[in-house]
XYZ file of C-alpha atoms in Angstrom:
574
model
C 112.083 88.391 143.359
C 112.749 89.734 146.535
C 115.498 92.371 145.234
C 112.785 93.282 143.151
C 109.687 96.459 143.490
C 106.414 95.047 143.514
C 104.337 96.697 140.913
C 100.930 94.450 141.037
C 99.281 92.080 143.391
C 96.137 90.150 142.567
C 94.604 88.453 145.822
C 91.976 85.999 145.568
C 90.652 86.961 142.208
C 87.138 85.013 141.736
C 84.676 86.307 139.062
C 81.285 85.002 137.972
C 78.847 85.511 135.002
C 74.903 84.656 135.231
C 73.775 81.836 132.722
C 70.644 79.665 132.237
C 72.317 77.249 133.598
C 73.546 79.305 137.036
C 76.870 80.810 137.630
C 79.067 80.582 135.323
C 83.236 80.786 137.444
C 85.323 82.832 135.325
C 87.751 83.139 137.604
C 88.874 81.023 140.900
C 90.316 82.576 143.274
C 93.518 83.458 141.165
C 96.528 85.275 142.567
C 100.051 86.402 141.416
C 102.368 89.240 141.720
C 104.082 91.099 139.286
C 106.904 92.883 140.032
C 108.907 95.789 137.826
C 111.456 95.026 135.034
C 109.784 91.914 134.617
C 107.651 89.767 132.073
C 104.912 87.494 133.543
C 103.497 85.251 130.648
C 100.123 84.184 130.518
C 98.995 80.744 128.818
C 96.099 78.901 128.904
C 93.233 77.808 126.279
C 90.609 79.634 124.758
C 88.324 80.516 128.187
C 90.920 79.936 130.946
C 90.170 83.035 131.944
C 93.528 84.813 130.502
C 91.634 87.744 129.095
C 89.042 88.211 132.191
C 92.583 88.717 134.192
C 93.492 91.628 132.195
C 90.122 92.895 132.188
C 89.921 92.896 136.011
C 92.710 95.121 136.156
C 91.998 97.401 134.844
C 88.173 96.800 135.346
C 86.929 97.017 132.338
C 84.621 93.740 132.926
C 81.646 93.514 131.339
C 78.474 94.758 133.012
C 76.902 91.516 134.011
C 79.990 90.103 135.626
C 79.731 89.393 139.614
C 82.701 90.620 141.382
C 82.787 87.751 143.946
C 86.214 88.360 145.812
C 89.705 89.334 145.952
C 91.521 92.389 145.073
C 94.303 94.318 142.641
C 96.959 96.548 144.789
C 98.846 98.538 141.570
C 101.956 99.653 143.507
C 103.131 102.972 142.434
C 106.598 104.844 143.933
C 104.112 107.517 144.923
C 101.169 105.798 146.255
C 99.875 101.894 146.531
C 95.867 102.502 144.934
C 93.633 99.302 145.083
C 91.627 99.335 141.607
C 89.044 97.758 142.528
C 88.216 100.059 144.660
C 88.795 103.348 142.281
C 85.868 105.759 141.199
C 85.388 105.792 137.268
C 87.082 109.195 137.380
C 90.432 108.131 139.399
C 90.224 104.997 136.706
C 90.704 107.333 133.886
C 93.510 108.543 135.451
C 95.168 105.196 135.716
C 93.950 103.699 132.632
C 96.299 104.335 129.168
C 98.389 106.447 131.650
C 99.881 104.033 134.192
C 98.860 101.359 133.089
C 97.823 100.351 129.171
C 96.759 97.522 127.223
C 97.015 95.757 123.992
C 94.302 94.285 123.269
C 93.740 91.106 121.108
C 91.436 92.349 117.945
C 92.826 95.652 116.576
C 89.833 95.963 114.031
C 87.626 96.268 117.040
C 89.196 97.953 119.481
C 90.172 100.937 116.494
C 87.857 103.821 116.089
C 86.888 103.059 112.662
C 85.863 106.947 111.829
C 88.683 108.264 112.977
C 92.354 108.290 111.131
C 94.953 105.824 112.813
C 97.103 109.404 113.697
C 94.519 110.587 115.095
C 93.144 108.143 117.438
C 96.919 107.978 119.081
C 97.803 111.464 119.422
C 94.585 111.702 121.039
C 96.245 109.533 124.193
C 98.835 111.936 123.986
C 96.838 114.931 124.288
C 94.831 113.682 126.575
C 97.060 112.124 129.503
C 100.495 114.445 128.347
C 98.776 117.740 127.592
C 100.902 118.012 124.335
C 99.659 119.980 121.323
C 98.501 118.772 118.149
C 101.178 119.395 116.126
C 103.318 118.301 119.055
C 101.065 115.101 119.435
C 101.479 114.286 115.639
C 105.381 114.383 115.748
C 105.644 111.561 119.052
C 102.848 109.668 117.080
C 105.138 109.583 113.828
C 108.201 108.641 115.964
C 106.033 106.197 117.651
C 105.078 104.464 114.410
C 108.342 104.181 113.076
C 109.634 102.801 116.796
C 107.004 99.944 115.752
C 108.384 99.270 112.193
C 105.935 100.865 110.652
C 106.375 101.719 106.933
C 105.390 105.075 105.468
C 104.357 106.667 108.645
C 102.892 109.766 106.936
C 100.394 107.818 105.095
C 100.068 105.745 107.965
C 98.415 108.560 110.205
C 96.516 109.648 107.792
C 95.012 106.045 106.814
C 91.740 104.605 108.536
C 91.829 101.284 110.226
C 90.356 99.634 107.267
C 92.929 100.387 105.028
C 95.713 99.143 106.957
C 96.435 95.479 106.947
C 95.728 93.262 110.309
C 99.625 93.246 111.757
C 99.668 97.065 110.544
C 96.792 97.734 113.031
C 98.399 95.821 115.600
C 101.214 97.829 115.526
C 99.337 100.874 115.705
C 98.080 99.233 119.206
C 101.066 98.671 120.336
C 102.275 102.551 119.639
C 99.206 103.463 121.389
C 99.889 101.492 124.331
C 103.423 102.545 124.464
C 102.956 106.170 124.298
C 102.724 107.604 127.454
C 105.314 105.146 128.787
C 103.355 103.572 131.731
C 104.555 101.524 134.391
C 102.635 98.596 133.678
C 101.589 96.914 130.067
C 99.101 94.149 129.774
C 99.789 92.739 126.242
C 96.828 90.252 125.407
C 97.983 88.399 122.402
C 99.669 91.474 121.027
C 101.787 89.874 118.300
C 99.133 87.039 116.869
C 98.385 89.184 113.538
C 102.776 90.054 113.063
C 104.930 88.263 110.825
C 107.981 86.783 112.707
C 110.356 89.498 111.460
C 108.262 92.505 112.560
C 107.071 90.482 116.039
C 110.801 89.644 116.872
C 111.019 93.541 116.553
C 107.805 94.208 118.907
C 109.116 91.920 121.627
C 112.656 93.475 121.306
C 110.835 97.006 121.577
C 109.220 95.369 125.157
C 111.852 94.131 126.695
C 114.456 97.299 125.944
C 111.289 99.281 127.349
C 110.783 96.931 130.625
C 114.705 97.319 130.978
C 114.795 101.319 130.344
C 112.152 101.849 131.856
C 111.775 99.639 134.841
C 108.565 98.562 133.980
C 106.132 95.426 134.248
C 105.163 93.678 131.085
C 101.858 91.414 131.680
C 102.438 89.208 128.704
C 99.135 86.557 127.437
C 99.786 84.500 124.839
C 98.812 81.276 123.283
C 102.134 81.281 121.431
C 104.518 79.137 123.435
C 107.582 80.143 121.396
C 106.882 83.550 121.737
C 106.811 83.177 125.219
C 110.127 81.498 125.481
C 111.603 84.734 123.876
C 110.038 87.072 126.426
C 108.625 85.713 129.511
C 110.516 85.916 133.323
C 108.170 83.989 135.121
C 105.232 81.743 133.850
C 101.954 80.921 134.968
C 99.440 78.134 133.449
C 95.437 78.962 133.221
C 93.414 76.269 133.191
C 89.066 77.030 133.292
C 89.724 79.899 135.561
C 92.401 78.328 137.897
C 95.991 79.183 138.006
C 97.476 74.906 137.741
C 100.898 75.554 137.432
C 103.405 78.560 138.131
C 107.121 79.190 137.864
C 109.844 80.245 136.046
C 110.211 80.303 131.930
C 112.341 77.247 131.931
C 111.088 75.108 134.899
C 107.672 75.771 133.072
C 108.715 74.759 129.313
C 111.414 72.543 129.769
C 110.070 70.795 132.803
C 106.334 71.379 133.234
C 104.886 69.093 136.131
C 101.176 69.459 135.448
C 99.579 67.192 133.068
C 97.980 69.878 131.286
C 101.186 71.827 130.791
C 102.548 68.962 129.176
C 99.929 68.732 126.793
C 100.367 72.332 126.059
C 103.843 71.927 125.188
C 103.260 68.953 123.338
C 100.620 70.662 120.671
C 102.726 72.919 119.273
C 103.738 71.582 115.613
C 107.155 70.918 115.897
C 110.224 72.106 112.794
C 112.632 69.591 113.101
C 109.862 66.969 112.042
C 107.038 65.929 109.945
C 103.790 65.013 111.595
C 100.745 63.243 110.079
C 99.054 64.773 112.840
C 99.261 66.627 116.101
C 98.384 65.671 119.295
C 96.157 67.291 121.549
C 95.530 67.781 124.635
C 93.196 64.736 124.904
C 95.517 62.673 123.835
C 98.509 63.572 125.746
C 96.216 63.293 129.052
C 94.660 59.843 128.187
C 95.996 56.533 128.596
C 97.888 56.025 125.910
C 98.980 52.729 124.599
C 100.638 54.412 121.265
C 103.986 57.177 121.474
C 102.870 59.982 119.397
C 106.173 59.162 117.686
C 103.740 56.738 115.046
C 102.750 59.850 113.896
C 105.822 60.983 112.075
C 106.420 60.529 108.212
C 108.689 58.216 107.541
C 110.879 60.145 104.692
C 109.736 57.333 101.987
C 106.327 57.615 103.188
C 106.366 61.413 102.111
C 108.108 61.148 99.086
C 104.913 58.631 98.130
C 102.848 61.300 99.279
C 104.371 63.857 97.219
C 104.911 62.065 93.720
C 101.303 60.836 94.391
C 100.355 64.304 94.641
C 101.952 65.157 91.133
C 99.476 62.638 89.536
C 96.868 64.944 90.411
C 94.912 66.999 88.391
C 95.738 70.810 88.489
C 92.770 72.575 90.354
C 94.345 75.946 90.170
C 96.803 77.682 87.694
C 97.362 81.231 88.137
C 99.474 83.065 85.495
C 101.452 86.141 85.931
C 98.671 87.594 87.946
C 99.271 91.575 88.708
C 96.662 93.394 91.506
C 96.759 97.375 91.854
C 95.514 99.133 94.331
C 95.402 103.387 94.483
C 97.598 104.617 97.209
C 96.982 107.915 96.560
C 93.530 109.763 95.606
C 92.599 113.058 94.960
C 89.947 115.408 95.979
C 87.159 113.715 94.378
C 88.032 110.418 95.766
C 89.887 109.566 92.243
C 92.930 107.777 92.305
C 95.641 109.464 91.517
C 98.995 106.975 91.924
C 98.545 103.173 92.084
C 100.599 100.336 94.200
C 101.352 96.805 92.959
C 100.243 94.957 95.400
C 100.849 91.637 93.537
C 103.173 91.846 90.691
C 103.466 89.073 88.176
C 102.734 85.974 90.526
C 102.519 82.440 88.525
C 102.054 79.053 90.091
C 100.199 76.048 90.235
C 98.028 73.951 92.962
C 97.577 70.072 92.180
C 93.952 68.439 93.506
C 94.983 67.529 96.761
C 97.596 69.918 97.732
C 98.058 72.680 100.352
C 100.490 75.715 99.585
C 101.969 77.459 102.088
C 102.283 81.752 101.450
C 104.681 83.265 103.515
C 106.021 86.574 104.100
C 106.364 90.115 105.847
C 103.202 92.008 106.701
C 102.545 94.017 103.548
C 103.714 91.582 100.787
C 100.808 91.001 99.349
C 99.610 87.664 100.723
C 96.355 88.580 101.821
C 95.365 90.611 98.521
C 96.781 87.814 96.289
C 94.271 85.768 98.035
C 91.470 87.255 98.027
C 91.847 88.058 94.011
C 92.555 84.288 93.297
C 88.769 84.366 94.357
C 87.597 87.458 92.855
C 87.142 89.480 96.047
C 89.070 92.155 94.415
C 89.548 92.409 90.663
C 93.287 91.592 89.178
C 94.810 94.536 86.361
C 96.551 91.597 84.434
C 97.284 87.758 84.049
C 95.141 84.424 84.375
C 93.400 82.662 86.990
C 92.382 79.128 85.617
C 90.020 76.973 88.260
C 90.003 73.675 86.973
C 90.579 74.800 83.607
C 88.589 77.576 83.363
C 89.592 80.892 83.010
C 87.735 83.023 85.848
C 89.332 86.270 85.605
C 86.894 88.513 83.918
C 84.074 86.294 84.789
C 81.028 89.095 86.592
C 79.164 88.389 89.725
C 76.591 86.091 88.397
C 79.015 83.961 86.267
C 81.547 83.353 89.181
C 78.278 81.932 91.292
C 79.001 78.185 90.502
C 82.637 78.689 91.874
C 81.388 80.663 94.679
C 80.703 76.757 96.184
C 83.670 75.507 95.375
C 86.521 78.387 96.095
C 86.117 79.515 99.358
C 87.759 81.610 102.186
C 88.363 81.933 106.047
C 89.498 85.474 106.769
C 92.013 87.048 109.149
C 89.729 89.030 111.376
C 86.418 86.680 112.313
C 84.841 89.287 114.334
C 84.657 91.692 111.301
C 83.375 88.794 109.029
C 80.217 87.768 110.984
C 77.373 89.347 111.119
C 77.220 90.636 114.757
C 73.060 90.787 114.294
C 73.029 87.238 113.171
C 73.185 83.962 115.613
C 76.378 81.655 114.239
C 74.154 78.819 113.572
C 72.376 80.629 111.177
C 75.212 82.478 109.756
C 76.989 78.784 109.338
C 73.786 77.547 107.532
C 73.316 80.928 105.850
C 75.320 79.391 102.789
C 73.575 76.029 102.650
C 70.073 77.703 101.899
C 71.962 79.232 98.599
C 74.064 76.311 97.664
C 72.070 73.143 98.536
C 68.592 74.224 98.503
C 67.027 70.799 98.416
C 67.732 70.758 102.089
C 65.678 70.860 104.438
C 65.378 73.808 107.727
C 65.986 70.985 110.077
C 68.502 69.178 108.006
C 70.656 72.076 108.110
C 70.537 72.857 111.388
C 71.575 69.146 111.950
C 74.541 69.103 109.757
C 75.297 73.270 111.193
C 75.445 71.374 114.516
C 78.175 68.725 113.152
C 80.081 71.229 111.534
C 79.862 73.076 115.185
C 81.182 70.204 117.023
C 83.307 69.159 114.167
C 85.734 72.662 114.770
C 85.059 72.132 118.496
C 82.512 73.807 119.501
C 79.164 72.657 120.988
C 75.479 71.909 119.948
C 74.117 74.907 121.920
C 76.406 77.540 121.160
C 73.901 77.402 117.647
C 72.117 80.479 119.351
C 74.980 82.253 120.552
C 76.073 85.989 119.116
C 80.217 86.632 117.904
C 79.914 88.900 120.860
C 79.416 86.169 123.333
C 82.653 84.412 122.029
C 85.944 84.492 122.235
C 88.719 85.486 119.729
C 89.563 82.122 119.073
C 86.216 80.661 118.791
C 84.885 82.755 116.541
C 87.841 81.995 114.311
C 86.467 78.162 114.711
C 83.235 79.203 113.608
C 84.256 81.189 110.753
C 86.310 77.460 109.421
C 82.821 75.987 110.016
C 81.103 78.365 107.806
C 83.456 78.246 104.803
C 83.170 74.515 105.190
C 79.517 74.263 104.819
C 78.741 73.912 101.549
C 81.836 71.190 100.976
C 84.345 73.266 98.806
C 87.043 72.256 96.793
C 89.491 75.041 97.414
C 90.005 76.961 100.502
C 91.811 79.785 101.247
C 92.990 80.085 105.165
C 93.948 83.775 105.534
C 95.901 83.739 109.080
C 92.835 81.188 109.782
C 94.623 79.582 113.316
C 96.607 83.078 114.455
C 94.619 83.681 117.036
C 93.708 79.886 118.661
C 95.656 78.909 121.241
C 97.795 75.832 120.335
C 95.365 73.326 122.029
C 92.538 74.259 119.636
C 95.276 74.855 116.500
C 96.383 71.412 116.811
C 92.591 70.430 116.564
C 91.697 72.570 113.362
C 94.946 71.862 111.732
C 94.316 68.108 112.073
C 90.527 68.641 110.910
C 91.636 70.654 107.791
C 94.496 67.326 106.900
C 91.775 64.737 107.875
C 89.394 66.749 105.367
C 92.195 67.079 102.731
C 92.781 63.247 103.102
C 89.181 62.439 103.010
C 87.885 64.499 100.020
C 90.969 65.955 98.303
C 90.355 69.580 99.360
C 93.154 71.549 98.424
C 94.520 74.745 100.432
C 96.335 77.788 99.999
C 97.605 78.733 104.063
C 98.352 82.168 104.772
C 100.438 82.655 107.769
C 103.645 83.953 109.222
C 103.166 81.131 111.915
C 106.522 79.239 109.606
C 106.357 76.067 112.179
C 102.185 75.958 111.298
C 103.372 76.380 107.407
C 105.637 73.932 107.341
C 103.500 71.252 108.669
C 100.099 71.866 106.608
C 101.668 72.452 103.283
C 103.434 70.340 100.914
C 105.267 73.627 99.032
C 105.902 76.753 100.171
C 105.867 80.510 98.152
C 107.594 83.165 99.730
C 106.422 86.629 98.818
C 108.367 90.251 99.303
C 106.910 93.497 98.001
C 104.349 91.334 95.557
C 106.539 89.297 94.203
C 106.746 85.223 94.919
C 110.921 85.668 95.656
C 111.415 81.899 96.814
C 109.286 78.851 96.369
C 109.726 74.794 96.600
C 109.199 71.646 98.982
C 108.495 72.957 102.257
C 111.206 71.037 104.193
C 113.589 71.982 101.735
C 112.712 75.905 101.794
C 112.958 75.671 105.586
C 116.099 73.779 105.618
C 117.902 75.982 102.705
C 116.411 78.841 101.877
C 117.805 80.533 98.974
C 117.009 83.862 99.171
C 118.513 86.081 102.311
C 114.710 87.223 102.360
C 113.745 83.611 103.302
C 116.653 83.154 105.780
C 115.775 86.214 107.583
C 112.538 84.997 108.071
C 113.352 81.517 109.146
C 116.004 83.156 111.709
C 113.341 85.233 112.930
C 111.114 82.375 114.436
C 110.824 82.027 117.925
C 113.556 79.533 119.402
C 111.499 76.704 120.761
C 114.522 75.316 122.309
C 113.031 75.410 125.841
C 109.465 73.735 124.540
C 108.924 70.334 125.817
């Protein structure tokens, strides 16, 4: 890199939090350089200390965070500024200007009083001194540049009427606008379908290029990082273990714990019974992880087994509307199918895979299979009853049984409520016999169960990170031992360590009690090995659907193909 302009240099970087317990070492002493027109990728697990990097540049650490050592030099043609150093005004000067950031939860990082338009133009207007109407016109230009549809309607929409990789991209326009010389990306295509992310990364690197800029790229998603990344480094509980470039790192990773990284990652070419984790690729092992593939016979059995099954869901040319338009009065005055005629069935026992571009309809045809939002037309038979006009009070008894993990965990737990008591919230309605202390204990198993530990019971979401609180939603839709579950996007944002853990926990609970799943996700390689058949949906409509291995191995439909062609290529992965 010595040709190269260095843009960023981290010395040192060591940052501590107070606990009960004493000081909790965020960071270690970590330092890298970054240099322009270049991509350094990020990985790690869930508290590396991936995140509290990015935050330290451009110090926007949390108050109670001890600043123990080290320093950031952000090397600029005109000057060389240390940040760390920077009054809060000179700060706002730098930050969203020079340097801008993605961050990992759109919901929560978007104004949610203030139009989508309107919340970018105002980075614009503030840092470029453009106009409004000036402002409004790069912001529509901007949203298009990021494959957005509709961008009229788009500015004018709130965050909460936007889906989750729709608010990403409206993240990623914001970060992009005042072309800056450096972007920290933290996980800034987990919500995007693979189409629309192989877009967003193509839109980075043709800026990095034009622009001779430096792309700070953190991700759990080692594919995606094969597509992007320059240089690699490996985070490990604060510490930097391993370093180097994109293919001495994935195709010949030295550390131990980089090999277990590479090794969770559910493969395509394959069928697993299970993954393996970090735990096991780091332990003795006197068994090759190779006993865990199907044998084809053994998953034929598996799947004409599965026929024999009862059919716990039926769902019959089932149409959702939603108004895309409204008048004055807040009445609607044009309507959207947002699922249009969908029909299949789900055998006792079986996990469906939905697939398809953000937008499609995957999301809402989810949550009206569970009467979250009310269908216009068709049948929705649970078990061989027909639920579709069924009010609040009848649908109670298959409250239990149907349940739901959402996309966005933050938004779905109560930020005013400790997790161990939103996780045994449902038990006091559902299995009343029970006793306080009996559902703390089983709370506590379910904790531990999704990986978490005993005293994180009286912990706030706040306190967690993006990918635990996912783990704590999945324990919370499994306590009160349903049937049916719906995983909206439920592993998108876990690093592949902890995805390889809840994906095995959700097939060791379908094996063990027949639970059977519907699994949203545009994560094809996660798809393919949790469900048995696949649906492929475009514009409402199920266009494609069959055996998983044989809609990933010929796809019919160009729709399908497109999306297969737009995964990741893994080829580097160990």
């Amino acid at each position: 890199m010595s040709d190269q302009q260095k843009l960023l240099s981290v010395s040192q970087l060591a940052i501590s939090f107070p606990t009960a317990d004493g000081e909790l070492k965020a960071l270690k002493g970590s330092s890298f350089d970054l240099y322009r027109g270049e991509v350094l990728g990020i990985v790690g697990e869930s508290g590396s200390g991936k995140s509290m990097t990015a935050l330290s540049i451009l110090q926007l650490l949390p108050s109670s965070a001890i600043w123990k050592s080290g320093s950031i030099d952000l090397c600029l043609e005109e000057d060389s500024l240390r940040v760390n150093e920077l009054s809060p005004k000179e700060l706002q000067g730098i930050r969203g200007n020079r340097v801008s950031m993605i961050f990992q939860d759109p919901m929560s990082s978007l104004n949610p009083v203030h139009t989508c338009g309107q919340q970018v133009a105002e980075v614009l207007i503030l840092h470029k001194g453009l106009s409004a109407k000036a402002a409004k016109s790069k912001v529509c230009e901007l949203f298009e540049q990021v494959q957005l549809p509709d961008v009229e309607r788009i500015y004018q929409a709130y965050p909460h009427q936007l889906s989750g990789g729709q608010k990403q991209r409206i993240m990623i326009a914001m970060a992009i606008a005042t072309t800056p010389d450096l972007i920290i990306a933290d996980e800034p295509t987990t919500s995007l379908d693979v189409t629309v992310q192989q877009e967003i990364l193509k839109l980075l690197l043709d800026l990095k290029v034009e622009l001779n800029i430096g792309v700070l790229f953190i991700s759990h998603d080692l594919g995606v990082i094969s597509e992007i990344a320059d240089r690699v480094l490996v985070m490990r509980k604060g510490e930097i273990v391993e370093r180097g470039t994109k293919v001495e790192i994935l195709k010949h990773p030295k550390h131990p714990y980089t090999q277990g990284l590479l090794a969770c990652r559910p493969p395509l070419g394959r069928r697993l019974r299970r993954l393996p984790t970090i735990s096991d690729f780091q332990a003795e092992q006197t068994h090759s992880p190779d006993a865990w593939i199907y044998k084809p016979t053994e998953y034929r059995a598996h799947l004409e087994k599965l026929e024999e099954n009862p059919t716990i869901l039926e769902v019959q040319d089932l149409q959702t509307w939603y108004p895309s338009k409204k008048n004055f009065w807040g009445r609607p005055l044009e309507y959207v199918k947002a699922v249009d005629g969908v029909s299949f069935q789900i055998k006792s026992g079986e996990s469906i895979g939905l697939v398809g571009e953000s937008g499609c309809g995957k999301t809402t045809l989810g949550k009206t299979l569970i009467k979250l939002i009310q269908s216009r037309h068709g049948q929705i038979l649970f078990e061989g009853t027909d639920i579709t006009d069924l009010d609040e009070q009848q649908m109670r008894p298959f409250r239990k049984k149907m349940q739901i993990v959402f996309q966005d965990p933050f938004a779905s737990l109560n930020p005013r409520k400790m997790i161990g008591h939103a996780i045994a919230e449902p038990m006091e309605q559902y299995f009343s016999s029970l006793s306080a202390t009996a559902r703390k204990e089983k709370t506590i198993q379910l904790l531990e169960k999704v990986g978490l530990e005993a005293d994180h019971f009286f912990r706030y979401p706040h306190e967690f990170s993006g990918g635990q609180r996912q783990r704590i939603a999945i324990a919370r839709a499994l306590a009160v031992e349903p049937e049916f579950l719906i995983c909206d996007e439920s592993v998108s944002s876990l690093d592949v360590s902890v995805q390889a853990q809840i994906l095995n926990l959700l097939t060791e609970l379908r094996e063990e009690s027949g639970l059977s799943y519907i699994f949203i996700s545009h994560d094809l390689s996660v798809v393919k090995f949790m469900a048995d058949r696949m649906l492929v949906m475009k514009d409402g409509k199920v266009v494609e659907q069959g055996l998983a291995d044989e809609v990933y191995l010929r796809p019919k439909t160009a729709y399908t193909k497109k999306l297969i062609e737009a995964i990741p290529d893994s080829s580097l992965a160990f």
